[in-house]
Every structure is written in structure tokens, then in C-alpha cells.
Amino acid sequence: MNSKPKLALFLYSEPGYACLKELLRQGQNIAIIFTHFDDTNERQWFHSVYELAKKAHIPVYRSRSMKGEALQLFEQAKPDLVLSVYYRAIIPNRCLEVPLGAFNIHGSLLPRYRGRACINWAILKGEKRTGITLHEMTKWADKGDIIAQQSFPINTLDTAYSISKKVSHAVPIMLEKIMPHLLSGDIPRQPQDEDLATKFGRRRPADGCINWKQSANDVYNLIRAVAYPFPGAFSFSKGRKLYIWWGQVLAEKTYQWHYGDYKYYQAGTVRRPGDGTVLVKCGRDWLIILRASCQEGKNLAASSRDLKCFLSDGQLLK
């Protein structure tokens, strides 16, 4: 029989899966796991917490909220410590009142980027670094004392998917260092600085609509913030939705050097200079469209025959 303190885990997505793998490797005493049913409207690019828990013969419960039967199962498990990683539902305050405390791993460097879709928002806002934060859970989401943080860069070519992978890689590294402290109660704490706090809400597929009046860099950040397997950035051409899956910023001076002075073109104007590139005018510069499609499941080179009629010279996307 495992004599270690009993854990109740609230896990989902790839960071939650990485957490469970690490705690299993450590031989922790996992009393129960709570996770979610997969959303049929969402691409399941991540491993299943539910399947791993079943394989490890750990009690696991899937639900959309912590009410009714889920709450009863939690109370029956009588955990000593609660750990949450990318769990999407509100965890009742009564579940936080356990002997060794309740903790959450958030996908940003708190107090910045509290709330949902923190990775997508960080890329969209052009951040150069992000990371993960282990913090104490309170009745106010993402506001508890910071226990540990680990940072890493957001590179120019990073997408929300690649940063999610970095988060998932960072989770077990942090847990290997911090779990002995959590289980012993010897925990370093640092209150969050509310003056530095930022918070952003959840994102929906419709939020991927491109505003070509923004700078090419802002458009590029949107593209990589919602690139596959996320819903994608999009515009419209000839009455059809056009997904822009990848691009590259082309500064106005560079454009003038290669293609002449087109600075008076309206935002959203498409140019095909004849060298195989497809350019779209943004607010004050140009974006090279590299990958696009008229269907969610496709990812075509912008110069391909299938897209030529939708990315034709002079076509205004709006």
C-alpha cells in the first residue's frame, strides 16, 4: 500500500498528460483523476489523460463540471493534496480545502496572461518569452501565491502548438523539483504583483478573422497564434472563406526594392509579382502568403493552382 499523501488530479490536454506521466514515474499516490470529455468540435492533437489513467488502473472521472457525482467522488477519495493542470472547469472552493493545499500549473508567467488561451494570447501580443507558473489555488482564478516558475523563449517561428509542446516539456521538469516540497509542506511562496497583472478571455474560431489594416507583423502573430491544429486565421475572397496557415512579413522598404513602390495600395490587396510569391498589403507593409486553403483540412502552397483564383493579382480580401 502506498503510504505517500493522496493526490487528487484535475488534468486535461497535453500539459495535463505530461503531468500524469511524471507523477506515475515518481510513484505518487494518485487517489483520483478528474478530466473532460473531448469536444467533438475541437481537434484532438493531444494525448488522452483518460486513456493513460485507465491504463494505469487509477480511478478517473470525465465530466463537464465539478458537480453532483464528481464532487461526491472527490470527497470519498479524501485527498491530501490537489494539483490541477489545464483543467477547464471551475473547481469548487471546498475542493481546495485539503491538508497540503491545492495548486495549479498555468501556461504563462503569472501575473501576466491570467485566464484562458494564455499561450495564444501571448503569441498574438508579440511576446518574446513565456513559461509556466505553479501557484496556489484560491477562489480567485490565477491569483494565488506563486510557488515556482520556469520560462522559455517564444521564437519568431513558434506557433501556439509549438509553445504548447514547450509547456508540456516544462511541466515534468518542474514537478520533479517541486513535488517533494509540496508533499512536505515546505513551500516557497511569493505573492503576485497586481500592478503587473494582465488577463485575457477565451478565444473562439471567429476571433481568427484577419484585419488587413493592421501591420503585417500583427497579422503574422495572429496567424501563428491560431495556426493548425487551432482553428486558423482567415479572410474572404470571392465569397469564400480563405484560411491563411502561414506567412512571412515583408517590410515596405524590401518590397519597394524588389517590386516597386506600391505603398498606396489598399489594405487587403493581393499582388502576384510573377516570381511565385503571393503578397497581401497590410496596414503599412506587406505579408507573403506561404500556405493557405479554402478548406480547414487542407494546407496548400499559396502559389498552387487550387488557390490561384482566390489569390489572384488585384483581388481585395475583406
PDB file of C-alpha atoms in Angstrom:
ATOM      1  CA  MET A   1       0.000   0.000   0.000  1.00  0.00           C
ATOM      2  CA  ASN A   2       1.290   3.453  -0.980  1.00  0.00           C
ATOM      3  CA  SER A   3       1.983   5.462   2.177  1.00  0.00           C
ATOM      4  CA  LYS A   4       2.551   8.762   0.397  1.00  0.00           C
ATOM      5  CA  PRO A   5      -0.041  11.568   0.682  1.00  0.00           C
ATOM      6  CA  LYS A   6      -3.064  11.037  -1.553  1.00  0.00           C
ATOM      7  CA  LEU A   7      -3.386  13.224  -4.626  1.00  0.00           C
ATOM      8  CA  ALA A   8      -6.483  14.359  -6.495  1.00  0.00           C
ATOM      9  CA  LEU A   9      -5.566  15.481 -10.007  1.00  0.00           C
ATOM     10  CA  PHE A  10      -7.525  17.737 -12.360  1.00  0.00           C
ATOM     11  CA  LEU A  11      -5.921  17.282 -15.776  1.00  0.00           C
ATOM     12  CA  TYR A  12      -6.518  17.827 -19.474  1.00  0.00           C
ATOM     13  CA  SER A  13      -4.698  18.431 -22.756  1.00  0.00           C
ATOM     14  CA  GLU A  14      -1.013  17.688 -23.385  1.00  0.00           C
ATOM     15  CA  PRO A  15       0.343  19.505 -20.280  1.00  0.00           C
ATOM     16  CA  GLY A  16      -2.093  17.506 -18.126  1.00  0.00           C
ATOM     17  CA  TYR A  17      -0.992  14.289 -19.810  1.00  0.00           C
ATOM     18  CA  ALA A  18       2.672  15.205 -19.202  1.00  0.00           C
ATOM     19  CA  CYS A  19       1.852  15.839 -15.542  1.00  0.00           C
ATOM     20  CA  LEU A  20       0.245  12.424 -15.117  1.00  0.00           C
ATOM     21  CA  LYS A  21       3.147  10.641 -16.816  1.00  0.00           C
ATOM     22  CA  GLU A  22       5.624  12.316 -14.484  1.00  0.00           C
ATOM     23  CA  LEU A  23       3.650  11.590 -11.310  1.00  0.00           C
ATOM     24  CA  LEU A  24       3.312   7.950 -12.366  1.00  0.00           C
ATOM     25  CA  ARG A  25       7.065   7.824 -12.919  1.00  0.00           C
ATOM     26  CA  GLN A  26       7.577   9.206  -9.409  1.00  0.00           C
ATOM     27  CA  GLY A  27       5.271   6.557  -7.954  1.00  0.00           C
ATOM     28  CA  GLN A  28       2.987   9.124  -6.359  1.00  0.00           C
ATOM     29  CA  ASN A  29      -0.190   8.051  -4.564  1.00  0.00           C
ATOM     30  CA  ILE A  30      -2.869   9.208  -7.025  1.00  0.00           C
ATOM     31  CA  ALA A  31      -6.276   8.650  -5.447  1.00  0.00           C
ATOM     32  CA  ILE A  32      -8.456  10.003  -8.267  1.00  0.00           C
ATOM     33  CA  ILE A  33      -8.235  11.938 -11.535  1.00  0.00           C
ATOM     34  CA  PHE A  34     -10.782  14.322 -12.987  1.00  0.00           C
ATOM     35  CA  THR A  35     -10.686  15.157 -16.668  1.00  0.00           C
ATOM     36  CA  HIS A  36     -13.032  16.131 -19.515  1.00  0.00           C
ATOM     37  CA  PHE A  37     -14.944  14.573 -22.346  1.00  0.00           C
ATOM     38  CA  ASP A  38     -13.251  15.568 -25.600  1.00  0.00           C
ATOM     39  CA  ASP A  39     -15.073  18.245 -27.576  1.00  0.00           C
ATOM     40  CA  THR A  40     -16.094  16.839 -30.968  1.00  0.00           C
ATOM     41  CA  ASN A  41     -15.687  20.327 -32.463  1.00  0.00           C
ATOM     42  CA  GLU A  42     -12.059  20.540 -31.336  1.00  0.00           C
ATOM     43  CA  ARG A  43      -9.064  18.861 -32.987  1.00  0.00           C
ATOM     44  CA  GLN A  44      -7.641  16.336 -30.538  1.00  0.00           C
ATOM     45  CA  TRP A  45      -3.943  16.942 -31.124  1.00  0.00           C
ATOM     46  CA  PHE A  46      -3.008  15.965 -27.563  1.00  0.00           C
ATOM     47  CA  HIS A  47      -2.720  12.644 -25.735  1.00  0.00           C
ATOM     48  CA  SER A  48      -5.614  11.422 -23.601  1.00  0.00           C
ATOM     49  CA  VAL A  49      -5.385  11.797 -19.837  1.00  0.00           C
ATOM     50  CA  TYR A  50      -8.392   9.484 -19.568  1.00  0.00           C
ATOM     51  CA  GLU A  51      -6.748   6.639 -21.518  1.00  0.00           C
ATOM     52  CA  LEU A  52      -3.491   6.893 -19.574  1.00  0.00           C
ATOM     53  CA  ALA A  53      -5.356   6.844 -16.260  1.00  0.00           C
ATOM     54  CA  LYS A  54      -7.324   3.758 -17.301  1.00  0.00           C
ATOM     55  CA  LYS A  55      -4.134   2.037 -18.416  1.00  0.00           C
ATOM     56  CA  ALA A  56      -2.556   2.793 -15.026  1.00  0.00           C
ATOM     57  CA  HIS A  57      -5.697   1.497 -13.221  1.00  0.00           C
ATOM     58  CA  ILE A  58      -6.322   4.824 -11.486  1.00  0.00           C
ATOM     59  CA  PRO A  59      -9.920   5.929 -10.790  1.00  0.00           C
ATOM     60  CA  VAL A  60     -10.757   8.577 -13.402  1.00  0.00           C
ATOM     61  CA  TYR A  61     -13.930  10.568 -13.922  1.00  0.00           C
ATOM     62  CA  ARG A  62     -14.887  12.588 -17.002  1.00  0.00           C
ATOM     63  CA  SER A  63     -17.376  15.414 -16.755  1.00  0.00           C
ATOM     64  CA  ARG A  64     -18.000  18.971 -17.889  1.00  0.00           C
ATOM     65  CA  SER A  65     -18.199  20.356 -14.354  1.00  0.00           C
ATOM     66  CA  MET A  66     -17.307  19.511 -10.778  1.00  0.00           C
ATOM     67  CA  LYS A  67     -20.847  18.964  -9.522  1.00  0.00           C
ATOM     68  CA  GLY A  68     -23.013  16.099  -8.295  1.00  0.00           C
ATOM     69  CA  GLU A  69     -21.327  12.722  -8.696  1.00  0.00           C
ATOM     70  CA  ALA A  70     -17.926  14.271  -9.414  1.00  0.00           C
ATOM     71  CA  LEU A  71     -17.959  16.167  -6.133  1.00  0.00           C
ATOM     72  CA  GLN A  72     -19.067  13.044  -4.240  1.00  0.00           C
ATOM     73  CA  LEU A  73     -16.175  11.053  -5.714  1.00  0.00           C
ATOM     74  CA  PHE A  74     -13.746  13.769  -4.686  1.00  0.00           C
ATOM     75  CA  GLU A  75     -14.987  13.736  -1.089  1.00  0.00           C
ATOM     76  CA  GLN A  76     -14.858   9.933  -0.957  1.00  0.00           C
ATOM     77  CA  ALA A  77     -11.232   9.962  -2.131  1.00  0.00           C
ATOM     78  CA  LYS A  78     -10.225  12.230   0.809  1.00  0.00           C
ATOM     79  CA  PRO A  79      -7.116  13.618  -0.904  1.00  0.00           C
ATOM     80  CA  ASP A  80      -4.312  15.349   0.958  1.00  0.00           C
ATOM     81  CA  LEU A  81      -3.246  17.489  -1.987  1.00  0.00           C
ATOM     82  CA  VAL A  82      -4.893  18.825  -5.147  1.00  0.00           C
ATOM     83  CA  LEU A  83      -2.999  19.513  -8.362  1.00  0.00           C
ATOM     84  CA  SER A  84      -4.586  20.990 -11.482  1.00  0.00           C
ATOM     85  CA  VAL A  85      -3.005  21.239 -14.936  1.00  0.00           C
ATOM     86  CA  TYR A  86      -5.039  22.647 -17.830  1.00  0.00           C
ATOM     87  CA  TYR A  87      -8.347  21.570 -16.290  1.00  0.00           C
ATOM     88  CA  ARG A  88     -11.026  23.735 -17.901  1.00  0.00           C
ATOM     89  CA  ALA A  89     -13.892  23.752 -15.407  1.00  0.00           C
ATOM     90  CA  ILE A  90     -14.208  25.698 -12.179  1.00  0.00           C
ATOM     91  CA  ILE A  91     -13.022  23.656  -9.201  1.00  0.00           C
ATOM     92  CA  PRO A  92     -15.297  24.324  -6.175  1.00  0.00           C
ATOM     93  CA  ASN A  93     -13.735  26.070  -3.210  1.00  0.00           C
ATOM     94  CA  ARG A  94     -14.466  23.083  -0.985  1.00  0.00           C
ATOM     95  CA  CYS A  95     -12.066  21.016  -3.128  1.00  0.00           C
ATOM     96  CA  LEU A  96      -9.283  23.470  -2.355  1.00  0.00           C
ATOM     97  CA  GLU A  97      -9.550  22.937   1.403  1.00  0.00           C
ATOM     98  CA  VAL A  98      -7.266  19.919   1.677  1.00  0.00           C
ATOM     99  CA  PRO A  99      -4.473  19.376   4.238  1.00  0.00           C
ATOM    100  CA  LEU A 100      -1.467  20.023   1.987  1.00  0.00           C
ATOM    101  CA  GLY A 101      -3.106  22.623  -0.242  1.00  0.00           C
ATOM    102  CA  ALA A 102      -4.348  22.968  -3.808  1.00  0.00           C
ATOM    103  CA  PHE A 103      -2.057  24.034  -6.671  1.00  0.00           C
ATOM    104  CA  ASN A 104      -2.370  24.772 -10.367  1.00  0.00           C
ATOM    105  CA  ILE A 105       0.112  24.932 -13.249  1.00  0.00           C
ATOM    106  CA  HIS A 106      -0.744  27.824 -15.557  1.00  0.00           C
ATOM    107  CA  GLY A 107       0.710  28.268 -19.049  1.00  0.00           C
ATOM    108  CA  SER A 108       2.138  31.762 -18.582  1.00  0.00           C
ATOM    109  CA  LEU A 109       4.451  33.718 -16.329  1.00  0.00           C
ATOM    110  CA  LEU A 110       1.910  34.998 -13.833  1.00  0.00           C
ATOM    111  CA  PRO A 111       0.676  37.554 -13.056  1.00  0.00           C
ATOM    112  CA  ARG A 112       0.745  38.183 -16.819  1.00  0.00           C
ATOM    113  CA  TYR A 113      -1.772  36.425 -19.048  1.00  0.00           C
ATOM    114  CA  ARG A 114      -4.210  35.182 -16.489  1.00  0.00           C
ATOM    115  CA  GLY A 115      -7.263  33.431 -17.887  1.00  0.00           C
ATOM    116  CA  ARG A 116      -7.981  31.172 -20.843  1.00  0.00           C
ATOM    117  CA  ALA A 117      -5.955  30.737 -24.047  1.00  0.00           C
ATOM    118  CA  CYS A 118      -2.884  32.277 -22.404  1.00  0.00           C
ATOM    119  CA  ILE A 119      -0.474  30.789 -24.966  1.00  0.00           C
ATOM    120  CA  ASN A 120      -2.492  32.027 -27.943  1.00  0.00           C
ATOM    121  CA  TRP A 121      -2.765  35.493 -26.433  1.00  0.00           C
ATOM    122  CA  ALA A 122       0.961  35.719 -25.663  1.00  0.00           C
ATOM    123  CA  ILE A 123       1.843  34.960 -29.292  1.00  0.00           C
ATOM    124  CA  LEU A 124      -0.871  37.284 -30.582  1.00  0.00           C
ATOM    125  CA  LYS A 125       0.540  40.112 -28.472  1.00  0.00           C
ATOM    126  CA  GLY A 126       4.043  39.517 -29.806  1.00  0.00           C
ATOM    127  CA  GLU A 127       5.634  38.349 -26.556  1.00  0.00           C
ATOM    128  CA  LYS A 128       9.233  37.121 -26.762  1.00  0.00           C
ATOM    129  CA  ARG A 129       9.114  34.923 -23.638  1.00  0.00           C
ATOM    130  CA  THR A 130       6.562  32.928 -21.728  1.00  0.00           C
ATOM    131  CA  GLY A 131       6.627  29.916 -19.409  1.00  0.00           C
ATOM    132  CA  ILE A 132       4.697  28.090 -16.737  1.00  0.00           C
ATOM    133  CA  THR A 133       3.744  29.031 -13.203  1.00  0.00           C
ATOM    134  CA  LEU A 134       2.879  26.760 -10.301  1.00  0.00           C
ATOM    135  CA  HIS A 135       0.658  28.744  -7.968  1.00  0.00           C
ATOM    136  CA  GLU A 136      -1.588  28.196  -5.009  1.00  0.00           C
ATOM    137  CA  MET A 137      -5.257  27.906  -5.927  1.00  0.00           C
ATOM    138  CA  THR A 138      -7.712  30.313  -4.322  1.00  0.00           C
ATOM    139  CA  LYS A 139     -11.312  31.275  -5.011  1.00  0.00           C
ATOM    140  CA  TRP A 140      -9.912  33.879  -7.433  1.00  0.00           C
ATOM    141  CA  ALA A 141      -8.638  32.239 -10.593  1.00  0.00           C
ATOM    142  CA  ASP A 142      -4.888  32.522 -11.269  1.00  0.00           C
ATOM    143  CA  LYS A 143      -4.318  34.952  -8.376  1.00  0.00           C
ATOM    144  CA  GLY A 144      -2.779  32.705  -5.713  1.00  0.00           C
ATOM    145  CA  ASP A 145       0.801  32.911  -4.440  1.00  0.00           C
ATOM    146  CA  ILE A 146       3.487  31.803  -6.886  1.00  0.00           C
ATOM    147  CA  ILE A 147       5.351  28.652  -5.854  1.00  0.00           C
ATOM    148  CA  ALA A 148       7.638  28.156  -8.868  1.00  0.00           C
ATOM    149  CA  GLN A 149       8.138  29.410 -12.414  1.00  0.00           C
ATOM    150  CA  GLN A 150      10.004  28.231 -15.476  1.00  0.00           C
ATOM    151  CA  SER A 151      10.460  30.429 -18.542  1.00  0.00           C
ATOM    152  CA  PHE A 152      11.412  29.837 -22.161  1.00  0.00           C
ATOM    153  CA  PRO A 153      11.547  31.941 -25.346  1.00  0.00           C
ATOM    154  CA  ILE A 154       8.843  32.457 -27.932  1.00  0.00           C
ATOM    155  CA  ASN A 155      10.812  32.373 -31.162  1.00  0.00           C
ATOM    156  CA  THR A 156       9.767  34.056 -34.394  1.00  0.00           C
ATOM    157  CA  LEU A 157       8.627  30.778 -35.945  1.00  0.00           C
ATOM    158  CA  ASP A 158       6.840  29.459 -32.859  1.00  0.00           C
ATOM    159  CA  THR A 159       3.113  28.766 -33.008  1.00  0.00           C
ATOM    160  CA  ALA A 160       0.590  28.085 -30.278  1.00  0.00           C
ATOM    161  CA  TYR A 161       1.142  24.385 -30.977  1.00  0.00           C
ATOM    162  CA  SER A 162       4.927  24.521 -30.581  1.00  0.00           C
ATOM    163  CA  ILE A 163       4.644  26.606 -27.405  1.00  0.00           C
ATOM    164  CA  SER A 164       2.100  24.119 -26.036  1.00  0.00           C
ATOM    165  CA  LYS A 165       4.741  21.460 -26.596  1.00  0.00           C
ATOM    166  CA  LYS A 166       7.291  23.568 -24.712  1.00  0.00           C
ATOM    167  CA  VAL A 167       4.814  23.925 -21.847  1.00  0.00           C
ATOM    168  CA  SER A 168       4.257  20.169 -21.826  1.00  0.00           C
ATOM    169  CA  HIS A 169       8.007  19.583 -21.717  1.00  0.00           C
ATOM    170  CA  ALA A 170       8.438  22.070 -18.848  1.00  0.00           C
ATOM    171  CA  VAL A 171       5.712  20.549 -16.637  1.00  0.00           C
ATOM    172  CA  PRO A 172       7.529  17.303 -15.653  1.00  0.00           C
ATOM    173  CA  ILE A 173      10.799  19.189 -15.123  1.00  0.00           C
ATOM    174  CA  MET A 174       9.081  21.484 -12.653  1.00  0.00           C
ATOM    175  CA  LEU A 175       7.231  18.645 -10.920  1.00  0.00           C
ATOM    176  CA  GLU A 176      10.425  16.648 -10.426  1.00  0.00           C
ATOM    177  CA  LYS A 177      11.885  19.577  -8.488  1.00  0.00           C
ATOM    178  CA  ILE A 178       8.829  20.780  -6.603  1.00  0.00           C
ATOM    179  CA  MET A 179       6.848  17.663  -5.611  1.00  0.00           C
ATOM    180  CA  PRO A 180       8.988  16.894  -2.515  1.00  0.00           C
ATOM    181  CA  HIS A 181       8.286  20.438  -1.273  1.00  0.00           C
ATOM    182  CA  LEU A 182       4.555  20.186  -1.944  1.00  0.00           C
ATOM    183  CA  LEU A 183       4.288  16.880  -0.123  1.00  0.00           C
ATOM    184  CA  SER A 184       6.304  18.062   2.866  1.00  0.00           C
ATOM    185  CA  GLY A 185       4.552  21.415   3.144  1.00  0.00           C
ATOM    186  CA  ASP A 186       7.889  23.202   2.843  1.00  0.00           C
ATOM    187  CA  ILE A 187       6.751  25.543   0.098  1.00  0.00           C
ATOM    188  CA  PRO A 188       8.299  28.850  -1.029  1.00  0.00           C
ATOM    189  CA  ARG A 189       5.647  31.478  -1.700  1.00  0.00           C
ATOM    190  CA  GLN A 190       5.661  34.793  -3.488  1.00  0.00           C
ATOM    191  CA  PRO A 191       2.533  36.971  -3.707  1.00  0.00           C
ATOM    192  CA  GLN A 192       1.611  38.118  -7.201  1.00  0.00           C
ATOM    193  CA  ASP A 193       2.140  41.761  -8.062  1.00  0.00           C
ATOM    194  CA  GLU A 194      -1.310  43.010  -9.037  1.00  0.00           C
ATOM    195  CA  ASP A 195       0.196  46.051 -10.733  1.00  0.00           C
ATOM    196  CA  LEU A 196       1.742  43.729 -13.326  1.00  0.00           C
ATOM    197  CA  ALA A 197      -1.340  41.566 -13.837  1.00  0.00           C
ATOM    198  CA  THR A 198      -2.992  41.149 -17.238  1.00  0.00           C
ATOM    199  CA  LYS A 199      -5.977  38.987 -18.075  1.00  0.00           C
ATOM    200  CA  PHE A 200      -7.472  37.853 -21.359  1.00  0.00           C
ATOM    201  CA  GLY A 201     -10.620  35.883 -22.101  1.00  0.00           C
ATOM    202  CA  ARG A 202     -11.197  32.738 -24.088  1.00  0.00           C
ATOM    203  CA  ARG A 203     -10.823  32.760 -27.858  1.00  0.00           C
ATOM    204  CA  ARG A 204     -13.339  31.442 -30.386  1.00  0.00           C
ATOM    205  CA  PRO A 205     -12.798  30.409 -34.022  1.00  0.00           C
ATOM    206  CA  ALA A 206     -14.462  33.631 -35.198  1.00  0.00           C
ATOM    207  CA  ASP A 207     -11.684  35.614 -33.494  1.00  0.00           C
ATOM    208  CA  GLY A 208      -9.310  34.412 -36.221  1.00  0.00           C
ATOM    209  CA  CYS A 209     -10.712  36.880 -38.773  1.00  0.00           C
ATOM    210  CA  ILE A 210      -7.827  38.940 -40.194  1.00  0.00           C
ATOM    211  CA  ASN A 211      -7.917  42.723 -40.139  1.00  0.00           C
ATOM    212  CA  TRP A 212      -5.647  43.654 -43.043  1.00  0.00           C
ATOM    213  CA  LYS A 213      -5.435  47.252 -41.802  1.00  0.00           C
ATOM    214  CA  GLN A 214      -3.148  46.022 -39.046  1.00  0.00           C
ATOM    215  CA  SER A 215       0.585  45.750 -39.593  1.00  0.00           C
ATOM    216  CA  ALA A 216       1.973  42.660 -41.323  1.00  0.00           C
ATOM    217  CA  ASN A 217       3.635  41.686 -38.049  1.00  0.00           C
ATOM    218  CA  ASP A 218       0.303  41.823 -36.191  1.00  0.00           C
ATOM    219  CA  VAL A 219      -1.323  39.696 -38.894  1.00  0.00           C
ATOM    220  CA  TYR A 220       1.583  37.261 -38.765  1.00  0.00           C
ATOM    221  CA  ASN A 221       1.236  36.974 -34.987  1.00  0.00           C
ATOM    222  CA  LEU A 222      -2.457  36.165 -35.381  1.00  0.00           C
ATOM    223  CA  ILE A 223      -1.653  33.503 -37.978  1.00  0.00           C
ATOM    224  CA  ARG A 224       0.790  31.691 -35.723  1.00  0.00           C
ATOM    225  CA  ALA A 225      -1.386  32.179 -32.637  1.00  0.00           C
ATOM    226  CA  VAL A 226      -4.182  30.147 -34.242  1.00  0.00           C
ATOM    227  CA  ALA A 227      -2.282  28.024 -36.790  1.00  0.00           C
ATOM    228  CA  TYR A 228      -3.154  24.331 -37.171  1.00  0.00           C
ATOM    229  CA  PRO A 229      -4.239  22.421 -35.115  1.00  0.00           C
ATOM    230  CA  PHE A 230      -6.071  25.502 -33.848  1.00  0.00           C
ATOM    231  CA  PRO A 231      -8.963  26.869 -35.981  1.00  0.00           C
ATOM    232  CA  GLY A 232      -6.815  29.169 -38.122  1.00  0.00           C
ATOM    233  CA  ALA A 233      -6.665  32.793 -39.268  1.00  0.00           C
ATOM    234  CA  PHE A 234      -8.950  33.587 -42.162  1.00  0.00           C
ATOM    235  CA  SER A 235     -10.212  36.166 -44.611  1.00  0.00           C
ATOM    236  CA  PHE A 236     -12.687  36.088 -47.510  1.00  0.00           C
ATOM    237  CA  SER A 237     -12.214  36.012 -51.254  1.00  0.00           C
ATOM    238  CA  LYS A 238     -14.925  35.762 -53.915  1.00  0.00           C
ATOM    239  CA  GLY A 239     -17.488  34.893 -51.270  1.00  0.00           C
ATOM    240  CA  ARG A 240     -15.474  32.024 -49.807  1.00  0.00           C
ATOM    241  CA  LYS A 241     -13.638  31.708 -46.539  1.00  0.00           C
ATOM    242  CA  LEU A 242      -9.891  31.585 -47.075  1.00  0.00           C
ATOM    243  CA  TYR A 243      -7.638  30.181 -44.333  1.00  0.00           C
ATOM    244  CA  ILE A 244      -4.129  31.642 -44.106  1.00  0.00           C
ATOM    245  CA  TRP A 245      -2.000  28.991 -42.424  1.00  0.00           C
ATOM    246  CA  TRP A 246       1.437  30.567 -42.742  1.00  0.00           C
ATOM    247  CA  GLY A 247       3.137  33.718 -43.934  1.00  0.00           C
ATOM    248  CA  GLN A 248       6.172  35.954 -43.704  1.00  0.00           C
ATOM    249  CA  VAL A 249       6.494  39.659 -43.021  1.00  0.00           C
ATOM    250  CA  LEU A 250       7.915  41.709 -45.894  1.00  0.00           C
ATOM    251  CA  ALA A 251       8.980  45.202 -44.876  1.00  0.00           C
ATOM    252  CA  GLU A 252       7.839  48.070 -47.102  1.00  0.00           C
ATOM    253  CA  LYS A 253      11.404  49.058 -47.998  1.00  0.00           C
ATOM    254  CA  THR A 254      12.191  45.483 -49.041  1.00  0.00           C
ATOM    255  CA  TYR A 255       9.022  45.396 -51.108  1.00  0.00           C
ATOM    256  CA  GLN A 256       9.919  48.649 -52.872  1.00  0.00           C
ATOM    257  CA  TRP A 257      13.405  47.379 -53.603  1.00  0.00           C
ATOM    258  CA  HIS A 258      12.123  44.210 -55.293  1.00  0.00           C
ATOM    259  CA  TYR A 259       8.726  45.173 -56.701  1.00  0.00           C
ATOM    260  CA  GLY A 260       8.484  48.957 -56.879  1.00  0.00           C
ATOM    261  CA  ASP A 261       6.509  51.480 -54.871  1.00  0.00           C
ATOM    262  CA  TYR A 262       3.057  50.082 -54.081  1.00  0.00           C
ATOM    263  CA  LYS A 263       2.545  51.827 -50.757  1.00  0.00           C
ATOM    264  CA  TYR A 264      -0.705  53.407 -51.942  1.00  0.00           C
ATOM    265  CA  TYR A 265      -2.429  50.065 -52.421  1.00  0.00           C
ATOM    266  CA  GLN A 266      -5.459  49.450 -50.221  1.00  0.00           C
ATOM    267  CA  ALA A 267      -5.117  47.078 -47.265  1.00  0.00           C
ATOM    268  CA  GLY A 268      -6.088  43.572 -48.365  1.00  0.00           C
ATOM    269  CA  THR A 269      -4.903  43.943 -51.959  1.00  0.00           C
ATOM    270  CA  VAL A 270      -3.268  40.819 -53.378  1.00  0.00           C
ATOM    271  CA  ARG A 271      -0.212  41.062 -55.638  1.00  0.00           C
ATOM    272  CA  ARG A 272       1.398  38.234 -57.599  1.00  0.00           C
ATOM    273  CA  PRO A 273       4.609  39.817 -58.930  1.00  0.00           C
ATOM    274  CA  GLY A 274       5.403  36.857 -61.173  1.00  0.00           C
ATOM    275  CA  ASP A 275       8.238  35.334 -59.164  1.00  0.00           C
ATOM    276  CA  GLY A 276       5.970  32.772 -57.473  1.00  0.00           C
ATOM    277  CA  THR A 277       5.258  34.864 -54.388  1.00  0.00           C
ATOM    278  CA  VAL A 278       1.795  35.906 -53.229  1.00  0.00           C
ATOM    279  CA  LEU A 279       1.691  39.210 -51.348  1.00  0.00           C
ATOM    280  CA  VAL A 280      -1.091  40.930 -49.427  1.00  0.00           C
ATOM    281  CA  LYS A 281      -0.990  44.598 -48.432  1.00  0.00           C
ATOM    282  CA  CYS A 282      -1.401  45.169 -44.727  1.00  0.00           C
ATOM    283  CA  GLY A 283      -1.716  48.452 -42.867  1.00  0.00           C
ATOM    284  CA  ARG A 284       1.770  49.767 -43.578  1.00  0.00           C
ATOM    285  CA  ASP A 285       3.674  46.851 -45.079  1.00  0.00           C
ATOM    286  CA  TRP A 286       3.216  43.515 -46.858  1.00  0.00           C
ATOM    287  CA  LEU A 287       2.743  39.889 -45.909  1.00  0.00           C
ATOM    288  CA  ILE A 288       3.945  36.993 -48.043  1.00  0.00           C
ATOM    289  CA  ILE A 289       1.284  34.267 -48.005  1.00  0.00           C
ATOM    290  CA  LEU A 290       3.043  30.906 -47.918  1.00  0.00           C
ATOM    291  CA  ARG A 291       0.314  28.408 -47.001  1.00  0.00           C
ATOM    292  CA  ALA A 292      -3.443  28.772 -47.396  1.00  0.00           C
ATOM    293  CA  SER A 293      -6.587  26.831 -48.201  1.00  0.00           C
ATOM    294  CA  CYS A 294     -10.311  27.161 -48.738  1.00  0.00           C
ATOM    295  CA  GLN A 295     -10.928  24.147 -46.513  1.00  0.00           C
ATOM    296  CA  GLU A 296      -9.962  23.553 -42.900  1.00  0.00           C
ATOM    297  CA  GLY A 297      -8.347  20.206 -43.599  1.00  0.00           C
ATOM    298  CA  LYS A 298      -6.047  21.408 -46.394  1.00  0.00           C
ATOM    299  CA  ASN A 299      -2.755  23.300 -46.188  1.00  0.00           C
ATOM    300  CA  LEU A 300      -1.592  24.306 -49.654  1.00  0.00           C
ATOM    301  CA  ALA A 301       1.225  26.415 -51.007  1.00  0.00           C
ATOM    302  CA  ALA A 302      -0.228  29.842 -51.760  1.00  0.00           C
ATOM    303  CA  SER A 303       1.065  29.643 -55.340  1.00  0.00           C
ATOM    304  CA  SER A 304      -0.738  26.339 -56.028  1.00  0.00           C
ATOM    305  CA  ARG A 305      -3.240  26.044 -58.865  1.00  0.00           C
ATOM    306  CA  ASP A 306      -6.077  25.257 -56.432  1.00  0.00           C
ATOM    307  CA  LEU A 307      -5.720  28.691 -54.823  1.00  0.00           C
ATOM    308  CA  LYS A 308      -4.815  30.825 -57.824  1.00  0.00           C
ATOM    309  CA  CYS A 309      -8.360  32.033 -58.451  1.00  0.00           C
ATOM    310  CA  PHE A 310      -8.790  33.059 -54.800  1.00  0.00           C
ATOM    311  CA  LEU A 311      -5.394  34.744 -54.506  1.00  0.00           C
ATOM    312  CA  SER A 312      -5.370  36.434 -57.870  1.00  0.00           C
ATOM    313  CA  ASP A 313      -3.498  39.649 -58.637  1.00  0.00           C
ATOM    314  CA  GLY A 314      -5.514  42.669 -57.546  1.00  0.00           C
ATOM    315  CA  GLN A 315      -8.070  40.704 -55.543  1.00  0.00           C
ATOM    316  CA  LEU A 316      -9.143  42.506 -52.389  1.00  0.00           C
ATOM    317  CA  LEU A 317      -9.625  40.269 -49.381  1.00  0.00           C
ATOM    318  CA  LYS A 318     -12.208  41.578 -46.952  1.00  0.00           C
TER     319      LYS A 318
END
